[in-house]
GROMACS .gro file of C-alpha atoms in nm:
model
  493
    1UNK     CA    1  -0.352   2.639   1.976
    2UNK     CA    2  -0.201   2.696   1.617
    3UNK     CA    3  -0.434   2.533   1.362
    4UNK     CA    4  -0.250   2.122   1.230
    5UNK     CA    5  -0.386   1.817   1.073
    6UNK     CA    6  -0.446   1.537   1.170
    7UNK     CA    7  -0.345   1.227   0.959
    8UNK     CA    8  -0.419   0.864   1.064
    9UNK     CA    9  -0.188   0.630   0.900
   10UNK     CA   10  -0.281   0.291   0.965
   11UNK     CA   11  -0.027   0.044   0.780
   12UNK     CA   12   0.056  -0.321   0.720
   13UNK     CA   13   0.240  -0.374   1.037
   14UNK     CA   14   0.162  -0.089   1.235
   15UNK     CA   15  -0.069   0.216   1.285
   16UNK     CA   16   0.085   0.578   1.354
   17UNK     CA   17  -0.052   0.901   1.360
   18UNK     CA   18   0.116   1.227   1.293
   19UNK     CA   19   0.017   1.602   1.397
   20UNK     CA   20   0.141   1.863   1.085
   21UNK     CA   21   0.210   2.222   1.040
   22UNK     CA   22  -0.013   2.327   0.725
   23UNK     CA   23   0.369   2.389   0.645
   24UNK     CA   24   0.407   1.993   0.617
   25UNK     CA   25   0.628   2.007   0.936
   26UNK     CA   26   0.571   1.739   1.201
   27UNK     CA   27   0.444   1.799   1.508
   28UNK     CA   28   0.317   1.510   1.627
   29UNK     CA   29   0.397   1.159   1.628
   30UNK     CA   30   0.267   0.846   1.806
   31UNK     CA   31   0.301   0.507   1.680
   32UNK     CA   32   0.225   0.132   1.738
   33UNK     CA   33   0.324  -0.206   1.604
   34UNK     CA   34   0.063  -0.474   1.611
   35UNK     CA   35   0.106  -0.913   1.597
   36UNK     CA   36   0.046  -1.085   1.246
   37UNK     CA   37  -0.152  -1.386   1.250
   38UNK     CA   38  -0.044  -1.655   0.990
   39UNK     CA   39  -0.346  -1.926   0.998
   40UNK     CA   40  -0.216  -2.063   0.707
   41UNK     CA   41   0.083  -2.045   0.485
   42UNK     CA   42   0.064  -1.801   0.258
   43UNK     CA   43  -0.240  -1.683   0.477
   44UNK     CA   44  -0.218  -1.341   0.651
   45UNK     CA   45  -0.443  -1.203   0.886
   46UNK     CA   46  -0.508  -0.900   1.097
   47UNK     CA   47  -0.707  -0.888   1.418
   48UNK     CA   48  -0.961  -0.548   1.313
   49UNK     CA   49  -1.012  -0.489   1.695
   50UNK     CA   50  -0.687  -0.424   1.751
   51UNK     CA   51  -0.647  -0.185   1.428
   52UNK     CA   52  -0.884  -0.029   1.593
   53UNK     CA   53  -0.713   0.041   1.938
   54UNK     CA   54  -0.401   0.086   1.786
   55UNK     CA   55  -0.562   0.394   1.525
   56UNK     CA   56  -0.728   0.510   1.885
   57UNK     CA   57  -0.399   0.482   2.119
   58UNK     CA   58  -0.142   0.708   1.858
   59UNK     CA   59  -0.414   0.898   1.769
   60UNK     CA   60  -0.501   1.053   2.101
   61UNK     CA   61  -0.120   1.036   2.207
   62UNK     CA   62  -0.052   1.238   1.927
   63UNK     CA   63  -0.326   1.485   1.968
   64UNK     CA   64  -0.212   1.571   2.342
   65UNK     CA   65   0.146   1.624   2.238
   66UNK     CA   66  -0.017   1.823   2.016
   67UNK     CA   67  -0.188   1.981   2.246
   68UNK     CA   68   0.100   2.078   2.466
   69UNK     CA   69   0.297   2.243   2.206
   70UNK     CA   70   0.036   2.464   2.127
   71UNK     CA   71  -0.178   2.228   1.834
   72UNK     CA   72  -0.469   2.138   1.806
   73UNK     CA   73  -0.596   1.949   1.447
   74UNK     CA   74  -0.859   2.165   1.288
   75UNK     CA   75  -0.898   1.858   1.047
   76UNK     CA   76  -0.773   1.489   0.992
   77UNK     CA   77  -0.780   1.304   0.733
   78UNK     CA   78  -0.707   0.872   0.717
   79UNK     CA   79  -0.489   0.651   0.479
   80UNK     CA   80  -0.429   0.289   0.499
   81UNK     CA   81  -0.300  -0.058   0.415
   82UNK     CA   82  -0.519  -0.118   0.067
   83UNK     CA   83  -0.705  -0.447  -0.079
   84UNK     CA   84  -0.716  -0.541   0.289
   85UNK     CA   85  -1.083  -0.704   0.398
   86UNK     CA   86  -1.329  -0.631   0.673
   87UNK     CA   87  -1.685  -0.749   0.721
   88UNK     CA   88  -1.897  -0.568   0.992
   89UNK     CA   89  -2.185  -0.570   1.155
   90UNK     CA   90  -2.401  -0.277   1.097
   91UNK     CA   91  -2.536  -0.252   1.394
   92UNK     CA   92  -2.255  -0.322   1.659
   93UNK     CA   93  -1.985  -0.223   1.466
   94UNK     CA   94  -1.760  -0.565   1.511
   95UNK     CA   95  -1.621  -0.750   1.261
   96UNK     CA   96  -1.745  -1.062   1.192
   97UNK     CA   97  -1.454  -1.225   1.067
   98UNK     CA   98  -1.052  -1.109   1.104
   99UNK     CA   99  -0.967  -0.847   0.809
  100UNK     CA  100  -0.787  -1.044   0.530
  101UNK     CA  101  -0.489  -0.892   0.437
  102UNK     CA  102  -0.391  -0.821   0.128
  103UNK     CA  103  -0.127  -1.024   0.116
  104UNK     CA  104  -0.296  -1.283   0.170
  105UNK     CA  105  -0.302  -1.552  -0.079
  106UNK     CA  106  -0.606  -1.797   0.054
  107UNK     CA  107  -0.855  -1.691  -0.295
  108UNK     CA  108  -0.590  -1.776  -0.552
  109UNK     CA  109  -0.777  -2.151  -0.676
  110UNK     CA  110  -1.106  -1.858  -0.682
  111UNK     CA  111  -0.903  -1.588  -0.900
  112UNK     CA  112  -0.818  -1.924  -1.130
  113UNK     CA  113  -1.177  -2.028  -1.119
  114UNK     CA  114  -1.303  -1.659  -1.196
  115UNK     CA  115  -1.049  -1.624  -1.490
  116UNK     CA  116  -1.126  -1.971  -1.656
  117UNK     CA  117  -1.458  -1.896  -1.702
  118UNK     CA  118  -1.335  -1.598  -1.889
  119UNK     CA  119  -1.406  -1.249  -1.701
  120UNK     CA  120  -1.051  -1.168  -1.701
  121UNK     CA  121  -1.044  -0.909  -2.037
  122UNK     CA  122  -1.358  -0.766  -1.838
  123UNK     CA  123  -1.187  -0.690  -1.512
  124UNK     CA  124  -0.920  -0.580  -1.684
  125UNK     CA  125  -1.090  -0.314  -1.862
  126UNK     CA  126  -1.321  -0.183  -1.604
  127UNK     CA  127  -1.052  -0.224  -1.290
  128UNK     CA  128  -0.752  -0.203  -1.460
  129UNK     CA  129  -0.571  -0.497  -1.217
  130UNK     CA  130  -0.547  -0.803  -1.325
  131UNK     CA  131  -0.681  -1.130  -1.083
  132UNK     CA  132  -0.554  -1.166  -0.835
  133UNK     CA  133  -0.545  -1.270  -0.416
  134UNK     CA  134  -0.418  -0.946  -0.357
  135UNK     CA  135  -0.703  -0.727  -0.454
  136UNK     CA  136  -1.002  -0.714  -0.172
  137UNK     CA  137  -1.281  -0.870  -0.435
  138UNK     CA  138  -1.186  -1.230  -0.385
  139UNK     CA  139  -1.147  -1.183   0.041
  140UNK     CA  140  -1.515  -0.981   0.101
  141UNK     CA  141  -1.692  -1.307  -0.068
  142UNK     CA  142  -1.457  -1.591   0.084
  143UNK     CA  143  -1.518  -1.402   0.401
  144UNK     CA  144  -1.928  -1.406   0.301
  145UNK     CA  145  -1.885  -1.808   0.262
  146UNK     CA  146  -1.726  -1.891   0.579
  147UNK     CA  147  -1.873  -1.746   0.817
  148UNK     CA  148  -2.229  -1.911   0.935
  149UNK     CA  149  -2.524  -1.680   0.800
  150UNK     CA  150  -2.280  -1.434   0.649
  151UNK     CA  151  -2.412  -1.444   0.322
  152UNK     CA  152  -2.748  -1.377   0.429
  153UNK     CA  153  -2.737  -1.090   0.651
  154UNK     CA  154  -2.508  -0.957   0.388
  155UNK     CA  155  -2.859  -0.969   0.172
  156UNK     CA  156  -3.079  -0.796   0.423
  157UNK     CA  157  -2.837  -0.515   0.471
  158UNK     CA  158  -2.722  -0.589   0.809
  159UNK     CA  159  -2.308  -0.609   0.737
  160UNK     CA  160  -2.103  -0.368   0.624
  161UNK     CA  161  -1.789  -0.427   0.386
  162UNK     CA  162  -1.517  -0.260   0.297
  163UNK     CA  163  -1.131  -0.168   0.313
  164UNK     CA  164  -0.973  -0.014   0.635
  165UNK     CA  165  -1.061   0.372   0.587
  166UNK     CA  166  -1.403   0.234   0.524
  167UNK     CA  167  -1.367   0.101   0.862
  168UNK     CA  168  -1.153   0.357   1.066
  169UNK     CA  169  -1.434   0.623   0.919
  170UNK     CA  170  -1.724   0.418   1.008
  171UNK     CA  171  -1.663   0.331   1.369
  172UNK     CA  172  -1.472   0.692   1.412
  173UNK     CA  173  -1.810   0.885   1.299
  174UNK     CA  174  -2.030   0.651   1.587
  175UNK     CA  175  -2.134   0.439   1.281
  176UNK     CA  176  -2.313   0.794   1.102
  177UNK     CA  177  -2.107   0.729   0.705
  178UNK     CA  178  -2.052   0.417   0.522
  179UNK     CA  179  -1.814   0.522   0.261
  180UNK     CA  180  -1.427   0.527   0.082
  181UNK     CA  181  -1.289   0.732  -0.161
  182UNK     CA  182  -1.206   0.657  -0.487
  183UNK     CA  183  -0.838   0.528  -0.442
  184UNK     CA  184  -0.944   0.287  -0.231
  185UNK     CA  185  -1.252   0.197  -0.386
  186UNK     CA  186  -1.041   0.150  -0.742
  187UNK     CA  187  -0.806  -0.195  -0.509
  188UNK     CA  188  -1.111  -0.431  -0.480
  189UNK     CA  189  -1.204  -0.513  -0.902
  190UNK     CA  190  -1.583  -0.415  -0.832
  191UNK     CA  191  -1.509  -0.018  -0.918
  192UNK     CA  192  -1.541   0.047  -1.292
  193UNK     CA  193  -1.223   0.339  -1.327
  194UNK     CA  194  -1.401   0.515  -1.602
  195UNK     CA  195  -1.769   0.548  -1.495
  196UNK     CA  196  -1.672   0.634  -1.144
  197UNK     CA  197  -1.892   0.380  -0.976
  198UNK     CA  198  -1.958  -0.001  -0.876
  199UNK     CA  199  -2.004  -0.203  -1.160
  200UNK     CA  200  -2.284  -0.476  -1.206
  201UNK     CA  201  -2.168  -0.716  -1.405
  202UNK     CA  202  -1.833  -0.760  -1.154
  203UNK     CA  203  -2.043  -0.784  -0.853
  204UNK     CA  204  -2.211  -1.069  -0.976
  205UNK     CA  205  -1.888  -1.215  -1.156
  206UNK     CA  206  -1.726  -1.152  -0.760
  207UNK     CA  207  -2.040  -1.311  -0.578
  208UNK     CA  208  -2.017  -0.993  -0.337
  209UNK     CA  209  -2.330  -0.774  -0.299
  210UNK     CA  210  -2.368  -0.412  -0.355
  211UNK     CA  211  -2.574  -0.354  -0.036
  212UNK     CA  212  -2.282  -0.415   0.189
  213UNK     CA  213  -2.088  -0.157  -0.041
  214UNK     CA  214  -1.994   0.187   0.075
  215UNK     CA  215  -2.045   0.507  -0.100
  216UNK     CA  216  -1.746   0.634  -0.329
  217UNK     CA  217  -1.647   0.980  -0.277
  218UNK     CA  218  -1.363   1.233  -0.404
  219UNK     CA  219  -1.091   1.246  -0.162
  220UNK     CA  220  -1.047   1.529   0.005
  221UNK     CA  221  -1.399   1.663   0.125
  222UNK     CA  222  -1.610   1.645   0.413
  223UNK     CA  223  -1.649   1.268   0.499
  224UNK     CA  224  -1.851   1.303   0.826
  225UNK     CA  225  -1.703   1.460   1.188
  226UNK     CA  226  -1.489   1.164   1.432
  227UNK     CA  227  -1.740   1.189   1.764
  228UNK     CA  228  -1.596   1.352   2.005
  229UNK     CA  229  -1.683   1.031   2.204
  230UNK     CA  230  -1.432   0.913   2.015
  231UNK     CA  231  -1.134   1.100   2.067
  232UNK     CA  232  -1.223   1.339   2.313
  233UNK     CA  233  -1.288   1.645   2.067
  234UNK     CA  234  -1.455   1.706   1.730
  235UNK     CA  235  -1.280   1.652   1.484
  236UNK     CA  236  -1.367   1.718   1.066
  237UNK     CA  237  -1.279   1.440   0.896
  238UNK     CA  238  -1.217   1.558   0.524
  239UNK     CA  239  -0.991   1.394   0.347
  240UNK     CA  240  -0.934   0.995   0.240
  241UNK     CA  241  -0.670   0.808   0.017
  242UNK     CA  242  -0.497   0.474  -0.014
  243UNK     CA  243  -0.116   0.480   0.155
  244UNK     CA  244   0.011   0.498  -0.223
  245UNK     CA  245  -0.162   0.693  -0.364
  246UNK     CA  246  -0.160   0.955  -0.053
  247UNK     CA  247   0.224   0.896  -0.059
  248UNK     CA  248   0.209   0.994  -0.489
  249UNK     CA  249   0.020   1.336  -0.319
  250UNK     CA  250   0.329   1.402  -0.059
  251UNK     CA  251   0.593   1.362  -0.318
  252UNK     CA  252   0.418   1.587  -0.514
  253UNK     CA  253   0.357   1.305  -0.845
  254UNK     CA  254   0.102   1.547  -0.962
  255UNK     CA  255   0.218   1.545  -1.348
  256UNK     CA  256   0.196   1.272  -1.592
  257UNK     CA  257   0.479   1.089  -1.576
  258UNK     CA  258   0.605   1.143  -1.210
  259UNK     CA  259   0.663   0.855  -1.044
  260UNK     CA  260   0.775   0.765  -0.652
  261UNK     CA  261   0.856   0.449  -0.533
  262UNK     CA  262   0.756   0.357  -0.125
  263UNK     CA  263   0.950   0.102   0.070
  264UNK     CA  264   0.733  -0.014   0.378
  265UNK     CA  265   0.651  -0.402   0.412
  266UNK     CA  266   0.575  -0.419   0.054
  267UNK     CA  267   0.712  -0.194  -0.295
  268UNK     CA  268   0.439   0.036  -0.460
  269UNK     CA  269   0.586   0.238  -0.790
  270UNK     CA  270   0.312   0.486  -0.920
  271UNK     CA  271   0.362   0.684  -1.202
  272UNK     CA  272   0.099   0.958  -1.310
  273UNK     CA  273  -0.030   0.897  -1.631
  274UNK     CA  274  -0.309   1.192  -1.582
  275UNK     CA  275  -0.661   1.228  -1.692
  276UNK     CA  276  -0.543   0.921  -1.910
  277UNK     CA  277  -0.644   0.577  -1.841
  278UNK     CA  278  -0.316   0.375  -1.982
  279UNK     CA  279  -0.353  -0.016  -2.006
  280UNK     CA  280  -0.064  -0.186  -1.943
  281UNK     CA  281   0.061  -0.430  -2.217
  282UNK     CA  282   0.289  -0.566  -1.939
  283UNK     CA  283   0.080  -0.683  -1.636
  284UNK     CA  284   0.080  -0.369  -1.428
  285UNK     CA  285  -0.185  -0.187  -1.282
  286UNK     CA  286  -0.375   0.106  -1.379
  287UNK     CA  287  -0.559   0.228  -1.044
  288UNK     CA  288  -0.695   0.571  -0.971
  289UNK     CA  289  -0.409   0.827  -0.848
  290UNK     CA  290  -0.667   1.087  -0.655
  291UNK     CA  291  -1.008   1.254  -0.743
  292UNK     CA  292  -1.049   1.609  -0.666
  293UNK     CA  293  -1.329   1.827  -0.744
  294UNK     CA  294  -1.495   1.504  -0.952
  295UNK     CA  295  -1.198   1.506  -1.197
  296UNK     CA  296  -0.960   1.190  -1.155
  297UNK     CA  297  -0.633   1.166  -1.243
  298UNK     CA  298  -0.478   0.744  -1.279
  299UNK     CA  299  -0.164   0.619  -1.233
  300UNK     CA  300   0.016   0.346  -1.327
  301UNK     CA  301   0.095   0.063  -1.106
  302UNK     CA  302   0.396  -0.175  -1.008
  303UNK     CA  303   0.325  -0.390  -0.676
  304UNK     CA  304   0.619  -0.554  -0.510
  305UNK     CA  305   0.515  -0.762  -0.243
  306UNK     CA  306   0.758  -0.798  -0.016
  307UNK     CA  307   1.055  -0.521   0.062
  308UNK     CA  308   1.091  -0.422   0.421
  309UNK     CA  309   0.900  -0.797   0.471
  310UNK     CA  310   1.190  -0.944   0.316
  311UNK     CA  311   1.443  -0.740   0.571
  312UNK     CA  312   1.203  -0.809   0.859
  313UNK     CA  313   1.249  -1.180   0.759
  314UNK     CA  314   1.641  -1.153   0.801
  315UNK     CA  315   1.558  -0.979   1.163
  316UNK     CA  316   1.334  -1.191   1.294
  317UNK     CA  317   1.305  -1.538   1.135
  318UNK     CA  318   1.677  -1.570   1.104
  319UNK     CA  319   1.839  -1.351   1.354
  320UNK     CA  320   2.097  -1.165   1.142
  321UNK     CA  321   2.024  -0.842   1.350
  322UNK     CA  322   1.801  -0.701   1.649
  323UNK     CA  323   1.734  -0.389   1.436
  324UNK     CA  324   1.617  -0.335   1.098
  325UNK     CA  325   1.853  -0.058   1.091
  326UNK     CA  326   2.125  -0.242   1.132
  327UNK     CA  327   2.091  -0.385   0.793
  328UNK     CA  328   2.294  -0.076   0.591
  329UNK     CA  329   2.609  -0.186   0.801
  330UNK     CA  330   2.604  -0.514   0.746
  331UNK     CA  331   2.491  -0.544   0.362
  332UNK     CA  332   2.847  -0.249   0.324
  333UNK     CA  333   3.064  -0.587   0.447
  334UNK     CA  334   3.002  -0.817   0.155
  335UNK     CA  335   3.199  -0.904  -0.099
  336UNK     CA  336   3.120  -0.689  -0.373
  337UNK     CA  337   3.154  -1.021  -0.587
  338UNK     CA  338   2.952  -1.220  -0.384
  339UNK     CA  339   2.672  -1.385  -0.642
  340UNK     CA  340   2.392  -1.419  -0.388
  341UNK     CA  341   2.013  -1.372  -0.490
  342UNK     CA  342   1.751  -1.411  -0.294
  343UNK     CA  343   1.438  -1.413  -0.446
  344UNK     CA  344   1.142  -1.341  -0.142
  345UNK     CA  345   0.860  -1.491  -0.267
  346UNK     CA  346   0.735  -1.578   0.017
  347UNK     CA  347   0.319  -1.479  -0.044
  348UNK     CA  348   0.383  -1.508  -0.445
  349UNK     CA  349   0.520  -1.282  -0.669
  350UNK     CA  350   0.394  -0.933  -0.753
  351UNK     CA  351   0.361  -0.728  -1.102
  352UNK     CA  352   0.548  -0.833  -1.367
  353UNK     CA  353   0.456  -1.205  -1.313
  354UNK     CA  354   0.206  -1.210  -1.087
  355UNK     CA  355   0.265  -1.531  -0.966
  356UNK     CA  356   0.072  -1.684  -0.617
  357UNK     CA  357   0.250  -1.974  -0.580
  358UNK     CA  358   0.604  -1.859  -0.673
  359UNK     CA  359   0.779  -1.920  -0.318
  360UNK     CA  360   1.146  -1.795  -0.226
  361UNK     CA  361   1.495  -1.925  -0.243
  362UNK     CA  362   1.810  -1.816  -0.126
  363UNK     CA  363   2.064  -1.862  -0.453
  364UNK     CA  364   2.415  -1.854  -0.529
  365UNK     CA  365   2.516  -1.984  -0.154
  366UNK     CA  366   2.936  -2.091  -0.133
  367UNK     CA  367   3.081  -2.175   0.185
  368UNK     CA  368   3.196  -1.770   0.191
  369UNK     CA  369   2.863  -1.666   0.189
  370UNK     CA  370   2.740  -1.519   0.566
  371UNK     CA  371   2.537  -1.320   0.724
  372UNK     CA  372   2.666  -0.985   0.529
  373UNK     CA  373   2.601  -1.099   0.160
  374UNK     CA  374   2.255  -1.205   0.268
  375UNK     CA  375   2.181  -0.877   0.376
  376UNK     CA  376   2.340  -0.755   0.052
  377UNK     CA  377   2.105  -1.003  -0.157
  378UNK     CA  378   1.795  -0.897   0.057
  379UNK     CA  379   1.848  -0.501  -0.015
  380UNK     CA  380   1.937  -0.564  -0.384
  381UNK     CA  381   1.578  -0.773  -0.434
  382UNK     CA  382   1.418  -0.501  -0.340
  383UNK     CA  383   1.605  -0.254  -0.623
  384UNK     CA  384   1.597  -0.588  -0.916
  385UNK     CA  385   1.169  -0.609  -0.852
  386UNK     CA  386   1.180  -0.253  -0.888
  387UNK     CA  387   1.433  -0.239  -1.225
  388UNK     CA  388   1.131  -0.474  -1.339
  389UNK     CA  389   0.829  -0.243  -1.265
  390UNK     CA  390   1.053   0.050  -1.456
  391UNK     CA  391   1.106  -0.183  -1.723
  392UNK     CA  392   0.710  -0.298  -1.768
  393UNK     CA  393   0.653   0.086  -1.782
  394UNK     CA  394   0.886   0.133  -2.005
  395UNK     CA  395   0.737  -0.132  -2.228
  396UNK     CA  396   0.400   0.062  -2.217
  397UNK     CA  397   0.545   0.404  -2.283
  398UNK     CA  398   0.563   0.498  -1.970
  399UNK     CA  399   0.979   0.586  -1.913
  400UNK     CA  400   1.040   0.792  -1.592
  401UNK     CA  401   1.474   0.900  -1.542
  402UNK     CA  402   1.399   1.012  -1.203
  403UNK     CA  403   1.246   0.853  -0.934
  404UNK     CA  404   1.121   0.953  -0.617
  405UNK     CA  405   1.133   0.759  -0.316
  406UNK     CA  406   0.960   0.673   0.052
  407UNK     CA  407   0.918   0.438   0.332
  408UNK     CA  408   1.116   0.296   0.570
  409UNK     CA  409   1.422   0.186   0.355
  410UNK     CA  410   1.446   0.514   0.198
  411UNK     CA  411   1.662   0.567   0.490
  412UNK     CA  412   1.907   0.381   0.417
  413UNK     CA  413   2.190   0.541   0.168
  414UNK     CA  414   2.337   0.193   0.088
  415UNK     CA  415   2.002   0.110  -0.047
  416UNK     CA  416   1.912   0.377  -0.230
  417UNK     CA  417   2.276   0.360  -0.445
  418UNK     CA  418   2.229  -0.026  -0.492
  419UNK     CA  419   1.859   0.090  -0.609
  420UNK     CA  420   2.021   0.377  -0.865
  421UNK     CA  421   2.300   0.173  -0.988
  422UNK     CA  422   2.098  -0.200  -1.075
  423UNK     CA  423   1.796   0.027  -1.227
  424UNK     CA  424   1.989   0.298  -1.432
  425UNK     CA  425   1.825   0.570  -1.258
  426UNK     CA  426   1.846   0.913  -1.030
  427UNK     CA  427   1.655   0.826  -0.705
  428UNK     CA  428   1.540   1.108  -0.474
  429UNK     CA  429   1.461   1.092  -0.142
  430UNK     CA  430   1.248   1.386   0.010
  431UNK     CA  431   1.415   1.537   0.315
  432UNK     CA  432   0.972   1.490   0.436
  433UNK     CA  433   1.042   1.117   0.441
  434UNK     CA  434   0.696   1.102   0.619
  435UNK     CA  435   0.491   1.143   0.252
  436UNK     CA  436   0.212   0.917   0.314
  437UNK     CA  437   0.073   1.037   0.609
  438UNK     CA  438   0.192   1.385   0.469
  439UNK     CA  439  -0.020   1.314   0.166
  440UNK     CA  440  -0.340   1.235   0.404
  441UNK     CA  441  -0.294   1.570   0.543
  442UNK     CA  442  -0.270   1.768   0.281
  443UNK     CA  443  -0.583   1.608   0.104
  444UNK     CA  444  -0.766   1.686   0.447
  445UNK     CA  445  -0.629   2.061   0.444
  446UNK     CA  446  -0.724   2.050   0.131
  447UNK     CA  447  -1.118   1.895   0.200
  448UNK     CA  448  -1.130   2.180   0.480
  449UNK     CA  449  -1.031   2.511   0.224
  450UNK     CA  450  -0.692   2.517   0.405
  451UNK     CA  451  -0.531   2.494   0.067
  452UNK     CA  452  -0.677   2.653  -0.278
  453UNK     CA  453  -0.532   2.355  -0.553
  454UNK     CA  454  -0.411   1.994  -0.530
  455UNK     CA  455  -0.081   2.218  -0.693
  456UNK     CA  456  -0.027   2.396  -0.350
  457UNK     CA  457   0.149   2.071  -0.247
  458UNK     CA  458   0.433   2.122  -0.487
  459UNK     CA  459   0.571   2.423  -0.353
  460UNK     CA  460   0.613   2.244  -0.041
  461UNK     CA  461   0.827   1.926  -0.147
  462UNK     CA  462   1.161   1.987  -0.111
  463UNK     CA  463   1.463   1.689  -0.178
  464UNK     CA  464   1.719   1.609   0.036
  465UNK     CA  465   1.991   1.376  -0.164
  466UNK     CA  466   1.989   1.242  -0.518
  467UNK     CA  467   2.202   0.913  -0.650
  468UNK     CA  468   2.258   0.893  -0.910
  469UNK     CA  469   2.400   0.559  -1.093
  470UNK     CA  470   2.741   0.470  -1.075
  471UNK     CA  471   2.777   0.072  -1.182
  472UNK     CA  472   2.862   0.056  -1.490
  473UNK     CA  473   2.613  -0.038  -1.828
  474UNK     CA  474   2.717  -0.423  -1.864
  475UNK     CA  475   2.785  -0.517  -1.471
  476UNK     CA  476   2.422  -0.367  -1.433
  477UNK     CA  477   2.333  -0.576  -1.708
  478UNK     CA  478   2.513  -0.870  -1.596
  479UNK     CA  479   2.305  -0.867  -1.249
  480UNK     CA  480   1.994  -0.858  -1.392
  481UNK     CA  481   2.023  -1.132  -1.580
  482UNK     CA  482   2.138  -1.354  -1.260
  483UNK     CA  483   1.838  -1.189  -1.099
  484UNK     CA  484   1.591  -1.295  -1.396
  485UNK     CA  485   1.727  -1.615  -1.415
  486UNK     CA  486   1.630  -1.698  -0.990
  487UNK     CA  487   1.272  -1.516  -1.067
  488UNK     CA  488   1.243  -1.859  -1.278
  489UNK     CA  489   1.388  -2.096  -1.059
  490UNK     CA  490   1.058  -2.002  -0.885
  491UNK     CA  491   0.845  -1.910  -1.081
  492UNK     CA  492   0.494  -2.224  -1.010
  493UNK     CA  493   0.454  -2.153  -1.448
   0.00000   0.00000   0.00000
């Protein structure tokens, strides 16, 4: 048996498991989608047991297929949807409430109350984040307040809370390890990025008891061993990172100024700022890119709440096509002079607006507009939002002329060309588009000693195709002005 690396990739709409070779080749892959739960408008939940079941099922399938091909998992890593909050019983491991997903906006009013108390500067200075329901802290507090007896149990130390990686690590190790990594911790609004610890003042501000939080560790290293009872074999778990940081690692964004943008359910642009935590003046986020060997690399991040989710809505909500992949051909047939604009603020707007109460709209409709024009507007909406992030980063002195891309939408050539045209930036797609899972696998291999340093990942990255801007600058500026007007019309303030 040859030594491979198992990556557990727990995402917003599906769980995936991939067995990689040390060179980054995919040996085996398994994936399962799962249901989204929408209790009320703006609320999004997941069943934690369904998350667990799909993770175990896909991991077992990938390991089985790998064995047939002559490969075993020498180590394993986890990457996960960030900010999604789970609270579970320390003894039984059972979640006391559905997971509250990162997209969920139920705590928007609580964020406004905290901001009214003057906490915004402290939160920004310590965490690099804005006050928004996107992050985990208010989600933890909401669950503790809404579930009978939960606050008292948390004070007694009977409950654990954490992001999805912590929940999976707890279950995979048979309840032996309650830990997280620095990237996931940096997305909770409770972690002081420079001090490298949970912050007592923030815990008090958000009313989250310290006893339930996980230990924060480096991204690569010994996290524990996956129990033989869980996957049929004992596997060292040696790497963890939130999905966007894992994608940046998979894209070899190791030097200051290198940037990637991942197009999944949402879209997330990370730009490496090196050992310096850069405070944005344009409502972008400062976050941890990775922490290895006790050394922290920081990043500036812009978050788009709806990218692939917009395509899903056209498919499932409007029925414009039966498969997401069909949007490329449909968009190519659109009238090139169409002025249709779609602002996908289904759960509000992310960076740089951070408007939880904004709602979506389709503008510029005429009798000549149809399925194709709406499909093109949906793809353009993600390109425009990426452009907003790049503009904000440039305003903070962080400009990039080339953008590495990955995620499901990166397979769409039409989208990538429009992305280059509407942003004026070269867009580069890698050969290995499984960058998020590969980032987790690379960290696991680094933690297990299969690689010597993070720079070993650079030699394994290869470009597939580059998309250069073709649109005239005057037309780009005009279309961006139309987009800006549309965003202004849906904003709540």
